[in-house]
Amino acid sequence: MNMIVLEQTLNGIQFGLMLFLLAAGLTLVFGIMDLVNLSHGSLYMIGAYLIATLAQALDSFWLGMLLGIGLTACVGVLLEMTILRQLYKRDHLSQVLGTFAIILIANESVRILWGPQPITFNPPASLAGPVELFPGFEYPAYRLAIMAVGAVVAAALYVLIAKTRIGMKVRAGAADREMAVAMGAKVSWMFSGLFACGAALCALAGGMLGPLLAVQVGMGESILILAFVVVVIGGIGSVRGAFVGSLLVGMIDTLGRAIIPSLFSGFGPEVASSVAPALAAILIYLLMAAILFWKPKGLFPVGA
């Protein structure tokens, strides 16, 4: 039982770090641009498809990852410059409807280009096997690589936002967008740059999770809901809050799905397998409700 808990704890950290890649871009876009971007999950889906296709065509996981991330960043910038700029000054309802339309367009476009069937691709051969972390406990090398990539990106984002001039402008925009504009910040360039960064992070998450999950149409919607939960828990516009919130949500979701079935095993396997995912999801929203009751602006609100 202890080994199972340890394994699922590592799985929760791995999932949380990948969730952070989506939530970081989402919270910055929401915090600085005041844009409710439901199409963020579509970039995750598009990135996963591009990386899977390029990795198979080039017979190189890492080259496919690099090219797929770059192409997805270009898609994000194109989307921001052509459509989303028209929504900045609209109310949130218009933004929700507009970006929801983008989800439908993206799903149908992917279905036309790649077909309705899920596609799969393999991780690098060097990371295909398990690693013995200590005697009697092995863990997949690829999942460890995912954790390492997530941790490195999180550290890089921290340095970029907390220690650089660009990060200072981003933080200023998140805290007081109007004042940042009045002080001469080039908002249009900042917005495009944030979208490129957010799209690249979405693609990275999609590409890293692709070998573990099925790359399929609509895969961005379910994870987008969790990303929004993370943003609310951490505080809108806060990358630090997105990091902490992602780890909390990842751990609760993974451990809940692993441990809750054993609590209902006496009622039969069918009941346990059907109840566990529902209760795990409920725990995430209970966590969000409790945190908002305690801290209505999230754990690390910008400007607090």
PDB file of C-alpha atoms in Angstrom:
ATOM      1  CA  MET A   1       0.000   0.000   0.000  1.00  0.00           C
ATOM      2  CA  ASN A   2       2.843   2.403   0.850  1.00  0.00           C
ATOM      3  CA  MET A   3       4.443   1.793  -2.544  1.00  0.00           C
ATOM      4  CA  ILE A   4       1.141   2.492  -4.278  1.00  0.00           C
ATOM      5  CA  VAL A   5       0.742   5.767  -2.395  1.00  0.00           C
ATOM      6  CA  LEU A   6       4.323   6.756  -3.225  1.00  0.00           C
ATOM      7  CA  GLU A   7       3.844   5.927  -6.910  1.00  0.00           C
ATOM      8  CA  GLN A   8       0.583   7.838  -7.108  1.00  0.00           C
ATOM      9  CA  THR A   9       2.151  10.783  -5.276  1.00  0.00           C
ATOM     10  CA  LEU A  10       4.835  10.960  -7.956  1.00  0.00           C
ATOM     11  CA  ASN A  11       2.124  10.660 -10.622  1.00  0.00           C
ATOM     12  CA  GLY A  12       0.285  13.543  -8.968  1.00  0.00           C
ATOM     13  CA  ILE A  13       3.402  15.726  -9.009  1.00  0.00           C
ATOM     14  CA  GLN A  14       3.986  14.860 -12.659  1.00  0.00           C
ATOM     15  CA  PHE A  15       0.403  15.681 -13.615  1.00  0.00           C
ATOM     16  CA  GLY A  16       0.497  18.862 -11.554  1.00  0.00           C
ATOM     17  CA  LEU A  17       3.647  20.108 -13.286  1.00  0.00           C
ATOM     18  CA  MET A  18       2.096  19.536 -16.718  1.00  0.00           C
ATOM     19  CA  LEU A  19      -1.102  21.239 -15.560  1.00  0.00           C
ATOM     20  CA  PHE A  20       1.040  24.194 -14.506  1.00  0.00           C
ATOM     21  CA  LEU A  21       2.256  24.638 -18.081  1.00  0.00           C
ATOM     22  CA  LEU A  22      -1.338  25.268 -19.165  1.00  0.00           C
ATOM     23  CA  ALA A  23      -2.351  27.292 -16.125  1.00  0.00           C
ATOM     24  CA  ALA A  24       0.663  29.627 -16.264  1.00  0.00           C
ATOM     25  CA  GLY A  25      -0.213  30.980 -19.703  1.00  0.00           C
ATOM     26  CA  LEU A  26      -3.918  31.038 -18.886  1.00  0.00           C
ATOM     27  CA  THR A  27      -3.483  33.029 -15.677  1.00  0.00           C
ATOM     28  CA  LEU A  28      -1.233  35.617 -17.338  1.00  0.00           C
ATOM     29  CA  VAL A  29      -3.646  36.099 -20.232  1.00  0.00           C
ATOM     30  CA  PHE A  30      -6.586  36.400 -17.850  1.00  0.00           C
ATOM     31  CA  GLY A  31      -4.730  38.595 -15.365  1.00  0.00           C
ATOM     32  CA  ILE A  32      -3.122  41.036 -17.801  1.00  0.00           C
ATOM     33  CA  MET A  33      -5.500  41.072 -20.766  1.00  0.00           C
ATOM     34  CA  ASP A  34      -8.687  40.463 -18.759  1.00  0.00           C
ATOM     35  CA  LEU A  35      -9.564  37.922 -21.446  1.00  0.00           C
ATOM     36  CA  VAL A  36     -11.522  34.759 -20.667  1.00  0.00           C
ATOM     37  CA  ASN A  37      -9.843  32.511 -23.220  1.00  0.00           C
ATOM     38  CA  LEU A  38     -11.654  29.184 -23.482  1.00  0.00           C
ATOM     39  CA  SER A  39      -9.638  28.371 -26.602  1.00  0.00           C
ATOM     40  CA  HIS A  40      -6.492  27.867 -24.503  1.00  0.00           C
ATOM     41  CA  GLY A  41      -7.240  24.132 -24.381  1.00  0.00           C
ATOM     42  CA  SER A  42      -7.479  24.035 -28.172  1.00  0.00           C
ATOM     43  CA  LEU A  43      -3.833  25.131 -28.398  1.00  0.00           C
ATOM     44  CA  TYR A  44      -2.970  22.207 -26.125  1.00  0.00           C
ATOM     45  CA  MET A  45      -4.785  19.869 -28.538  1.00  0.00           C
ATOM     46  CA  ILE A  46      -3.241  21.429 -31.666  1.00  0.00           C
ATOM     47  CA  GLY A  47       0.228  21.262 -30.129  1.00  0.00           C
ATOM     48  CA  ALA A  48      -0.208  17.580 -29.259  1.00  0.00           C
ATOM     49  CA  TYR A  49      -1.335  16.754 -32.812  1.00  0.00           C
ATOM     50  CA  LEU A  50       1.508  18.709 -34.430  1.00  0.00           C
ATOM     51  CA  ILE A  51       4.145  17.162 -32.175  1.00  0.00           C
ATOM     52  CA  ALA A  52       2.786  13.629 -32.651  1.00  0.00           C
ATOM     53  CA  THR A  53       2.697  14.062 -36.437  1.00  0.00           C
ATOM     54  CA  LEU A  54       6.168  15.592 -36.680  1.00  0.00           C
ATOM     55  CA  ALA A  55       7.699  13.071 -34.264  1.00  0.00           C
ATOM     56  CA  GLN A  56       6.380  10.205 -36.382  1.00  0.00           C
ATOM     57  CA  ALA A  57       7.331  11.807 -39.705  1.00  0.00           C
ATOM     58  CA  LEU A  58      10.861  12.741 -38.606  1.00  0.00           C
ATOM     59  CA  ASP A  59      11.360   9.627 -36.446  1.00  0.00           C
ATOM     60  CA  SER A  60      12.612  11.911 -33.672  1.00  0.00           C
ATOM     61  CA  PHE A  61      10.621  12.702 -30.561  1.00  0.00           C
ATOM     62  CA  TRP A  62      12.710  15.704 -29.518  1.00  0.00           C
ATOM     63  CA  LEU A  63      12.907  17.251 -32.997  1.00  0.00           C
ATOM     64  CA  GLY A  64       9.160  16.824 -33.386  1.00  0.00           C
ATOM     65  CA  MET A  65       8.699  18.435 -29.978  1.00  0.00           C
ATOM     66  CA  LEU A  66      10.858  21.428 -30.889  1.00  0.00           C
ATOM     67  CA  LEU A  67       9.195  22.064 -34.250  1.00  0.00           C
ATOM     68  CA  GLY A  68       5.707  21.423 -32.874  1.00  0.00           C
ATOM     69  CA  ILE A  69       6.188  23.928 -30.052  1.00  0.00           C
ATOM     70  CA  GLY A  70       7.391  26.572 -32.520  1.00  0.00           C
ATOM     71  CA  LEU A  71       4.467  25.993 -34.881  1.00  0.00           C
ATOM     72  CA  THR A  72       1.947  26.117 -32.044  1.00  0.00           C
ATOM     73  CA  ALA A  73       3.433  29.401 -30.822  1.00  0.00           C
ATOM     74  CA  CYS A  74       2.918  30.784 -34.340  1.00  0.00           C
ATOM     75  CA  VAL A  75      -0.689  29.560 -34.296  1.00  0.00           C
ATOM     76  CA  GLY A  76      -1.198  31.306 -30.961  1.00  0.00           C
ATOM     77  CA  VAL A  77       0.168  34.613 -32.235  1.00  0.00           C
ATOM     78  CA  LEU A  78      -1.919  34.366 -35.407  1.00  0.00           C
ATOM     79  CA  LEU A  79      -5.023  33.656 -33.335  1.00  0.00           C
ATOM     80  CA  GLU A  80      -4.321  36.626 -31.072  1.00  0.00           C
ATOM     81  CA  MET A  81      -3.649  39.069 -33.903  1.00  0.00           C
ATOM     82  CA  THR A  82      -6.618  38.097 -36.065  1.00  0.00           C
ATOM     83  CA  ILE A  83      -9.471  37.209 -33.710  1.00  0.00           C
ATOM     84  CA  LEU A  84      -8.757  37.718 -30.030  1.00  0.00           C
ATOM     85  CA  ARG A  85      -7.710  41.350 -30.367  1.00  0.00           C
ATOM     86  CA  GLN A  86     -11.290  42.057 -31.363  1.00  0.00           C
ATOM     87  CA  LEU A  87     -12.460  40.690 -28.002  1.00  0.00           C
ATOM     88  CA  TYR A  88     -10.219  42.652 -25.607  1.00  0.00           C
ATOM     89  CA  LYS A  89     -12.678  45.502 -25.118  1.00  0.00           C
ATOM     90  CA  ARG A  90     -15.759  43.279 -25.128  1.00  0.00           C
ATOM     91  CA  ASP A  91     -17.473  42.022 -21.972  1.00  0.00           C
ATOM     92  CA  HIS A  92     -16.683  38.592 -20.560  1.00  0.00           C
ATOM     93  CA  LEU A  93     -19.826  37.024 -22.018  1.00  0.00           C
ATOM     94  CA  SER A  94     -18.738  38.032 -25.524  1.00  0.00           C
ATOM     95  CA  GLN A  95     -15.268  36.641 -24.825  1.00  0.00           C
ATOM     96  CA  VAL A  96     -16.708  33.332 -23.626  1.00  0.00           C
ATOM     97  CA  LEU A  97     -18.922  33.004 -26.696  1.00  0.00           C
ATOM     98  CA  GLY A  98     -16.147  34.063 -29.096  1.00  0.00           C
ATOM     99  CA  THR A  99     -13.497  31.713 -27.691  1.00  0.00           C
ATOM    100  CA  PHE A 100     -16.029  28.878 -27.406  1.00  0.00           C
ATOM    101  CA  ALA A 101     -16.615  29.294 -31.142  1.00  0.00           C
ATOM    102  CA  ILE A 102     -12.850  28.917 -31.634  1.00  0.00           C
ATOM    103  CA  ILE A 103     -13.015  25.597 -29.741  1.00  0.00           C
ATOM    104  CA  LEU A 104     -15.652  24.284 -32.138  1.00  0.00           C
ATOM    105  CA  ILE A 105     -13.693  25.500 -35.181  1.00  0.00           C
ATOM    106  CA  ALA A 106     -10.448  23.982 -33.863  1.00  0.00           C
ATOM    107  CA  ASN A 107     -12.079  20.616 -33.113  1.00  0.00           C
ATOM    108  CA  GLU A 108     -13.642  20.351 -36.550  1.00  0.00           C
ATOM    109  CA  SER A 109     -10.439  21.504 -38.263  1.00  0.00           C
ATOM    110  CA  VAL A 110      -8.418  18.846 -36.439  1.00  0.00           C
ATOM    111  CA  ARG A 111     -11.047  16.226 -37.307  1.00  0.00           C
ATOM    112  CA  ILE A 112     -10.808  17.188 -40.992  1.00  0.00           C
ATOM    113  CA  LEU A 113      -6.984  17.208 -41.041  1.00  0.00           C
ATOM    114  CA  TRP A 114      -6.219  14.155 -38.884  1.00  0.00           C
ATOM    115  CA  GLY A 115      -9.467  12.221 -38.840  1.00  0.00           C
ATOM    116  CA  PRO A 116     -11.709  11.237 -35.915  1.00  0.00           C
ATOM    117  CA  GLN A 117      -9.521   8.418 -34.590  1.00  0.00           C
ATOM    118  CA  PRO A 118      -7.008   9.077 -31.774  1.00  0.00           C
ATOM    119  CA  ILE A 119      -3.336   8.921 -32.699  1.00  0.00           C
ATOM    120  CA  THR A 120      -0.483   7.664 -30.561  1.00  0.00           C
ATOM    121  CA  PHE A 121       3.260   8.107 -30.561  1.00  0.00           C
ATOM    122  CA  ASN A 122       6.016   6.687 -28.436  1.00  0.00           C
ATOM    123  CA  PRO A 123       8.404   8.395 -26.015  1.00  0.00           C
ATOM    124  CA  PRO A 124      12.132   8.384 -26.818  1.00  0.00           C
ATOM    125  CA  ALA A 125      13.662   4.927 -26.676  1.00  0.00           C
ATOM    126  CA  SER A 126      16.150   6.127 -24.059  1.00  0.00           C
ATOM    127  CA  LEU A 127      13.260   6.895 -21.693  1.00  0.00           C
ATOM    128  CA  ALA A 128      11.119   3.836 -22.425  1.00  0.00           C
ATOM    129  CA  GLY A 129      12.084   1.733 -19.411  1.00  0.00           C
ATOM    130  CA  PRO A 130      11.768   2.077 -15.631  1.00  0.00           C
ATOM    131  CA  VAL A 131      14.331   3.547 -13.241  1.00  0.00           C
ATOM    132  CA  GLU A 132      15.006   2.037  -9.834  1.00  0.00           C
ATOM    133  CA  LEU A 133      14.743   4.956  -7.416  1.00  0.00           C
ATOM    134  CA  PHE A 134      15.565   2.758  -4.436  1.00  0.00           C
ATOM    135  CA  PRO A 135      15.611  -1.002  -3.788  1.00  0.00           C
ATOM    136  CA  GLY A 136      12.220  -2.480  -4.527  1.00  0.00           C
ATOM    137  CA  PHE A 137      10.731   0.603  -6.163  1.00  0.00           C
ATOM    138  CA  GLU A 138      10.871   1.351  -9.877  1.00  0.00           C
ATOM    139  CA  TYR A 139       9.306   4.303 -11.654  1.00  0.00           C
ATOM    140  CA  PRO A 140       8.967   4.996 -15.411  1.00  0.00           C
ATOM    141  CA  ALA A 141      11.866   7.028 -16.735  1.00  0.00           C
ATOM    142  CA  TYR A 142       9.603   9.006 -19.054  1.00  0.00           C
ATOM    143  CA  ARG A 143       7.429  10.193 -16.172  1.00  0.00           C
ATOM    144  CA  LEU A 144      10.571  11.331 -14.356  1.00  0.00           C
ATOM    145  CA  ALA A 145      11.580  13.223 -17.500  1.00  0.00           C
ATOM    146  CA  ILE A 146       8.165  14.920 -17.559  1.00  0.00           C
ATOM    147  CA  MET A 147       8.676  16.004 -13.953  1.00  0.00           C
ATOM    148  CA  ALA A 148      12.145  17.324 -14.743  1.00  0.00           C
ATOM    149  CA  VAL A 149      10.898  19.294 -17.764  1.00  0.00           C
ATOM    150  CA  GLY A 150       8.029  20.769 -15.748  1.00  0.00           C
ATOM    151  CA  ALA A 151      10.343  21.764 -12.893  1.00  0.00           C
ATOM    152  CA  VAL A 152      12.874  23.375 -15.257  1.00  0.00           C
ATOM    153  CA  VAL A 153      10.163  25.352 -17.058  1.00  0.00           C
ATOM    154  CA  ALA A 154       8.668  26.471 -13.738  1.00  0.00           C
ATOM    155  CA  ALA A 155      12.091  27.671 -12.563  1.00  0.00           C
ATOM    156  CA  ALA A 156      12.708  29.446 -15.889  1.00  0.00           C
ATOM    157  CA  LEU A 157       9.338  31.200 -15.676  1.00  0.00           C
ATOM    158  CA  TYR A 158      10.117  32.304 -12.124  1.00  0.00           C
ATOM    159  CA  VAL A 159      13.442  33.802 -13.185  1.00  0.00           C
ATOM    160  CA  LEU A 160      11.861  35.449 -16.235  1.00  0.00           C
ATOM    161  CA  ILE A 161       8.990  37.018 -14.324  1.00  0.00           C
ATOM    162  CA  ALA A 162      10.697  37.827 -11.028  1.00  0.00           C
ATOM    163  CA  LYS A 163      14.214  38.770 -12.124  1.00  0.00           C
ATOM    164  CA  THR A 164      14.051  40.365 -15.590  1.00  0.00           C
ATOM    165  CA  ARG A 165      12.833  43.657 -17.032  1.00  0.00           C
ATOM    166  CA  ILE A 166      10.327  41.829 -19.225  1.00  0.00           C
ATOM    167  CA  GLY A 167       8.977  40.089 -16.157  1.00  0.00           C
ATOM    168  CA  MET A 168       8.675  43.416 -14.363  1.00  0.00           C
ATOM    169  CA  LYS A 169       6.440  44.700 -17.172  1.00  0.00           C
ATOM    170  CA  VAL A 170       4.363  41.528 -17.061  1.00  0.00           C
ATOM    171  CA  ARG A 171       3.915  41.836 -13.290  1.00  0.00           C
ATOM    172  CA  ALA A 172       3.041  45.509 -13.649  1.00  0.00           C
ATOM    173  CA  GLY A 173       0.443  44.646 -16.292  1.00  0.00           C
ATOM    174  CA  ALA A 174      -1.071  41.963 -14.078  1.00  0.00           C
ATOM    175  CA  ALA A 175      -1.240  44.288 -11.055  1.00  0.00           C
ATOM    176  CA  ASP A 176      -2.526  47.427 -12.845  1.00  0.00           C
ATOM    177  CA  ARG A 177      -2.908  47.219 -16.605  1.00  0.00           C
ATOM    178  CA  GLU A 178      -4.053  50.838 -17.066  1.00  0.00           C
ATOM    179  CA  MET A 179      -1.074  52.222 -15.126  1.00  0.00           C
ATOM    180  CA  ALA A 180       1.333  50.010 -17.081  1.00  0.00           C
ATOM    181  CA  VAL A 181      -0.067  51.416 -20.336  1.00  0.00           C
ATOM    182  CA  ALA A 182       0.213  54.967 -18.983  1.00  0.00           C
ATOM    183  CA  MET A 183       3.887  54.340 -18.110  1.00  0.00           C
ATOM    184  CA  GLY A 184       4.643  53.414 -21.730  1.00  0.00           C
ATOM    185  CA  ALA A 185       4.351  49.623 -21.815  1.00  0.00           C
ATOM    186  CA  LYS A 186       3.851  48.381 -25.391  1.00  0.00           C
ATOM    187  CA  VAL A 187       0.686  46.445 -24.745  1.00  0.00           C
ATOM    188  CA  SER A 188       0.211  44.977 -28.232  1.00  0.00           C
ATOM    189  CA  TRP A 189       3.694  43.441 -28.237  1.00  0.00           C
ATOM    190  CA  MET A 190       3.232  42.218 -24.673  1.00  0.00           C
ATOM    191  CA  PHE A 191      -0.070  40.574 -25.539  1.00  0.00           C
ATOM    192  CA  SER A 192       1.338  38.827 -28.609  1.00  0.00           C
ATOM    193  CA  GLY A 193       4.382  37.686 -26.659  1.00  0.00           C
ATOM    194  CA  LEU A 194       2.241  36.308 -23.859  1.00  0.00           C
ATOM    195  CA  PHE A 195       0.101  34.407 -26.330  1.00  0.00           C
ATOM    196  CA  ALA A 196       3.161  32.952 -28.032  1.00  0.00           C
ATOM    197  CA  CYS A 197       4.567  31.897 -24.652  1.00  0.00           C
ATOM    198  CA  GLY A 198       1.227  30.474 -23.502  1.00  0.00           C
ATOM    199  CA  ALA A 199       0.739  28.552 -26.756  1.00  0.00           C
ATOM    200  CA  ALA A 200       4.276  27.148 -26.553  1.00  0.00           C
ATOM    201  CA  LEU A 201       3.658  25.959 -22.979  1.00  0.00           C
ATOM    202  CA  CYS A 202       0.377  24.340 -24.092  1.00  0.00           C
ATOM    203  CA  ALA A 203       2.204  22.509 -26.874  1.00  0.00           C
ATOM    204  CA  LEU A 204       4.932  21.374 -24.477  1.00  0.00           C
ATOM    205  CA  ALA A 205       2.307  19.944 -22.119  1.00  0.00           C
ATOM    206  CA  GLY A 206       0.442  18.265 -24.984  1.00  0.00           C
ATOM    207  CA  GLY A 207       3.627  16.802 -26.438  1.00  0.00           C
ATOM    208  CA  MET A 208       4.902  15.468 -23.123  1.00  0.00           C
ATOM    209  CA  LEU A 209       1.551  13.945 -22.150  1.00  0.00           C
ATOM    210  CA  GLY A 210       0.855  12.634 -25.668  1.00  0.00           C
ATOM    211  CA  PRO A 211       2.675   9.291 -25.246  1.00  0.00           C
ATOM    212  CA  LEU A 212       0.759   8.694 -21.996  1.00  0.00           C
ATOM    213  CA  LEU A 213      -2.685   9.785 -23.189  1.00  0.00           C
ATOM    214  CA  ALA A 214      -4.543   9.430 -26.437  1.00  0.00           C
ATOM    215  CA  VAL A 215      -4.110  12.448 -28.727  1.00  0.00           C
ATOM    216  CA  GLN A 216      -7.687  13.008 -29.817  1.00  0.00           C
ATOM    217  CA  VAL A 217     -10.243  15.608 -30.837  1.00  0.00           C
ATOM    218  CA  GLY A 218     -11.612  17.539 -27.860  1.00  0.00           C
ATOM    219  CA  MET A 219      -8.786  16.584 -25.499  1.00  0.00           C
ATOM    220  CA  GLY A 220      -8.312  20.208 -24.486  1.00  0.00           C
ATOM    221  CA  GLU A 221     -11.745  20.778 -22.947  1.00  0.00           C
ATOM    222  CA  SER A 222     -11.411  18.479 -19.924  1.00  0.00           C
ATOM    223  CA  ILE A 223      -7.973  19.710 -18.942  1.00  0.00           C
ATOM    224  CA  LEU A 224      -9.016  23.342 -19.522  1.00  0.00           C
ATOM    225  CA  ILE A 225     -11.553  23.027 -16.704  1.00  0.00           C
ATOM    226  CA  LEU A 226      -8.793  21.921 -14.323  1.00  0.00           C
ATOM    227  CA  ALA A 227      -6.572  24.758 -15.550  1.00  0.00           C
ATOM    228  CA  PHE A 228      -9.286  27.299 -14.716  1.00  0.00           C
ATOM    229  CA  VAL A 229      -9.662  25.728 -11.265  1.00  0.00           C
ATOM    230  CA  VAL A 230      -5.914  26.125 -10.766  1.00  0.00           C
ATOM    231  CA  VAL A 231      -6.062  29.789 -11.824  1.00  0.00           C
ATOM    232  CA  VAL A 232      -8.876  30.501  -9.360  1.00  0.00           C
ATOM    233  CA  ILE A 233      -7.137  28.648  -6.515  1.00  0.00           C
ATOM    234  CA  GLY A 234      -3.772  30.300  -7.082  1.00  0.00           C
ATOM    235  CA  GLY A 235      -5.025  33.816  -7.801  1.00  0.00           C
ATOM    236  CA  ILE A 236      -5.669  35.368 -11.187  1.00  0.00           C
ATOM    237  CA  GLY A 237      -2.450  36.663 -12.739  1.00  0.00           C
ATOM    238  CA  SER A 238      -0.141  34.885 -10.281  1.00  0.00           C
ATOM    239  CA  VAL A 239       2.348  32.393 -11.725  1.00  0.00           C
ATOM    240  CA  ARG A 240       3.405  31.361  -8.212  1.00  0.00           C
ATOM    241  CA  GLY A 241      -0.241  30.702  -7.389  1.00  0.00           C
ATOM    242  CA  ALA A 242      -0.629  28.682 -10.597  1.00  0.00           C
ATOM    243  CA  PHE A 243       2.348  26.523  -9.586  1.00  0.00           C
ATOM    244  CA  VAL A 244       1.050  25.809  -6.072  1.00  0.00           C
ATOM    245  CA  GLY A 245      -2.513  25.329  -7.306  1.00  0.00           C
ATOM    246  CA  SER A 246      -1.393  22.927 -10.040  1.00  0.00           C
ATOM    247  CA  LEU A 247       0.456  20.718  -7.569  1.00  0.00           C
ATOM    248  CA  LEU A 248      -2.527  20.703  -5.200  1.00  0.00           C
ATOM    249  CA  VAL A 249      -5.001  19.817  -7.942  1.00  0.00           C
ATOM    250  CA  GLY A 250      -2.674  17.231  -9.490  1.00  0.00           C
ATOM    251  CA  MET A 251      -2.087  15.492  -6.162  1.00  0.00           C
ATOM    252  CA  ILE A 252      -5.744  15.457  -5.110  1.00  0.00           C
ATOM    253  CA  ASP A 253      -6.963  14.264  -8.510  1.00  0.00           C
ATOM    254  CA  THR A 254      -4.387  11.476  -8.811  1.00  0.00           C
ATOM    255  CA  LEU A 255      -4.440  10.271  -5.214  1.00  0.00           C
ATOM    256  CA  GLY A 256      -8.223  10.479  -5.126  1.00  0.00           C
ATOM    257  CA  ARG A 257      -8.584   8.254  -8.191  1.00  0.00           C
ATOM    258  CA  ALA A 258      -6.064   5.785  -6.748  1.00  0.00           C
ATOM    259  CA  ILE A 259      -7.143   5.572  -3.112  1.00  0.00           C
ATOM    260  CA  ILE A 260     -10.925   6.114  -3.176  1.00  0.00           C
ATOM    261  CA  PRO A 261     -11.662   2.822  -5.070  1.00  0.00           C
ATOM    262  CA  SER A 262     -10.145   0.839  -2.186  1.00  0.00           C
ATOM    263  CA  LEU A 263     -12.516   2.584   0.239  1.00  0.00           C
ATOM    264  CA  PHE A 264     -15.502   1.350  -1.803  1.00  0.00           C
ATOM    265  CA  SER A 265     -14.105  -2.093  -2.648  1.00  0.00           C
ATOM    266  CA  GLY A 266     -16.674  -3.736  -0.360  1.00  0.00           C
ATOM    267  CA  PHE A 267     -19.466  -2.547  -2.651  1.00  0.00           C
ATOM    268  CA  GLY A 268     -18.014  -4.295  -5.696  1.00  0.00           C
ATOM    269  CA  PRO A 269     -15.534  -3.326  -8.417  1.00  0.00           C
ATOM    270  CA  GLU A 270     -18.128  -1.655 -10.650  1.00  0.00           C
ATOM    271  CA  VAL A 271     -19.272   0.692  -7.887  1.00  0.00           C
ATOM    272  CA  ALA A 272     -15.697   1.482  -6.873  1.00  0.00           C
ATOM    273  CA  SER A 273     -14.587   2.245 -10.437  1.00  0.00           C
ATOM    274  CA  SER A 274     -17.566   4.501 -11.122  1.00  0.00           C
ATOM    275  CA  VAL A 275     -17.626   6.335  -7.795  1.00  0.00           C
ATOM    276  CA  ALA A 276     -13.896   7.055  -7.495  1.00  0.00           C
ATOM    277  CA  PRO A 277     -13.531   9.490 -10.444  1.00  0.00           C
ATOM    278  CA  ALA A 278     -16.654  11.391  -9.372  1.00  0.00           C
ATOM    279  CA  LEU A 279     -15.493  11.747  -5.779  1.00  0.00           C
ATOM    280  CA  ALA A 280     -11.993  12.750  -6.903  1.00  0.00           C
ATOM    281  CA  ALA A 281     -13.508  15.510  -9.033  1.00  0.00           C
ATOM    282  CA  ILE A 282     -15.707  16.600  -6.110  1.00  0.00           C
ATOM    283  CA  LEU A 283     -12.643  16.858  -3.863  1.00  0.00           C
ATOM    284  CA  ILE A 284     -11.007  19.289  -6.315  1.00  0.00           C
ATOM    285  CA  TYR A 285     -14.016  21.602  -6.281  1.00  0.00           C
ATOM    286  CA  LEU A 286     -14.355  21.295  -2.504  1.00  0.00           C
ATOM    287  CA  LEU A 287     -10.723  22.399  -2.266  1.00  0.00           C
ATOM    288  CA  MET A 288     -11.452  25.382  -4.501  1.00  0.00           C
ATOM    289  CA  ALA A 289     -14.515  26.333  -2.446  1.00  0.00           C
ATOM    290  CA  ALA A 290     -12.594  26.060   0.828  1.00  0.00           C
ATOM    291  CA  ILE A 291      -9.699  28.187  -0.436  1.00  0.00           C
ATOM    292  CA  LEU A 292     -12.049  30.846  -1.830  1.00  0.00           C
ATOM    293  CA  PHE A 293     -13.925  30.934   1.483  1.00  0.00           C
ATOM    294  CA  TRP A 294     -10.615  31.450   3.295  1.00  0.00           C
ATOM    295  CA  LYS A 295      -8.966  33.688   0.686  1.00  0.00           C
ATOM    296  CA  PRO A 296     -11.519  35.026  -1.841  1.00  0.00           C
ATOM    297  CA  LYS A 297      -8.827  36.253  -4.262  1.00  0.00           C
ATOM    298  CA  GLY A 298      -6.869  32.986  -4.229  1.00  0.00           C
ATOM    299  CA  LEU A 299      -3.734  31.865  -2.439  1.00  0.00           C
ATOM    300  CA  PHE A 300      -1.354  34.387  -3.990  1.00  0.00           C
ATOM    301  CA  PRO A 301      -3.371  37.298  -5.437  1.00  0.00           C
ATOM    302  CA  VAL A 302      -1.417  39.754  -7.562  1.00  0.00           C
ATOM    303  CA  GLY A 303      -0.699  43.029  -5.775  1.00  0.00           C
ATOM    304  CA  ALA A 304      -1.518  41.631  -2.337  1.00  0.00           C
TER     305      ALA A 304
END
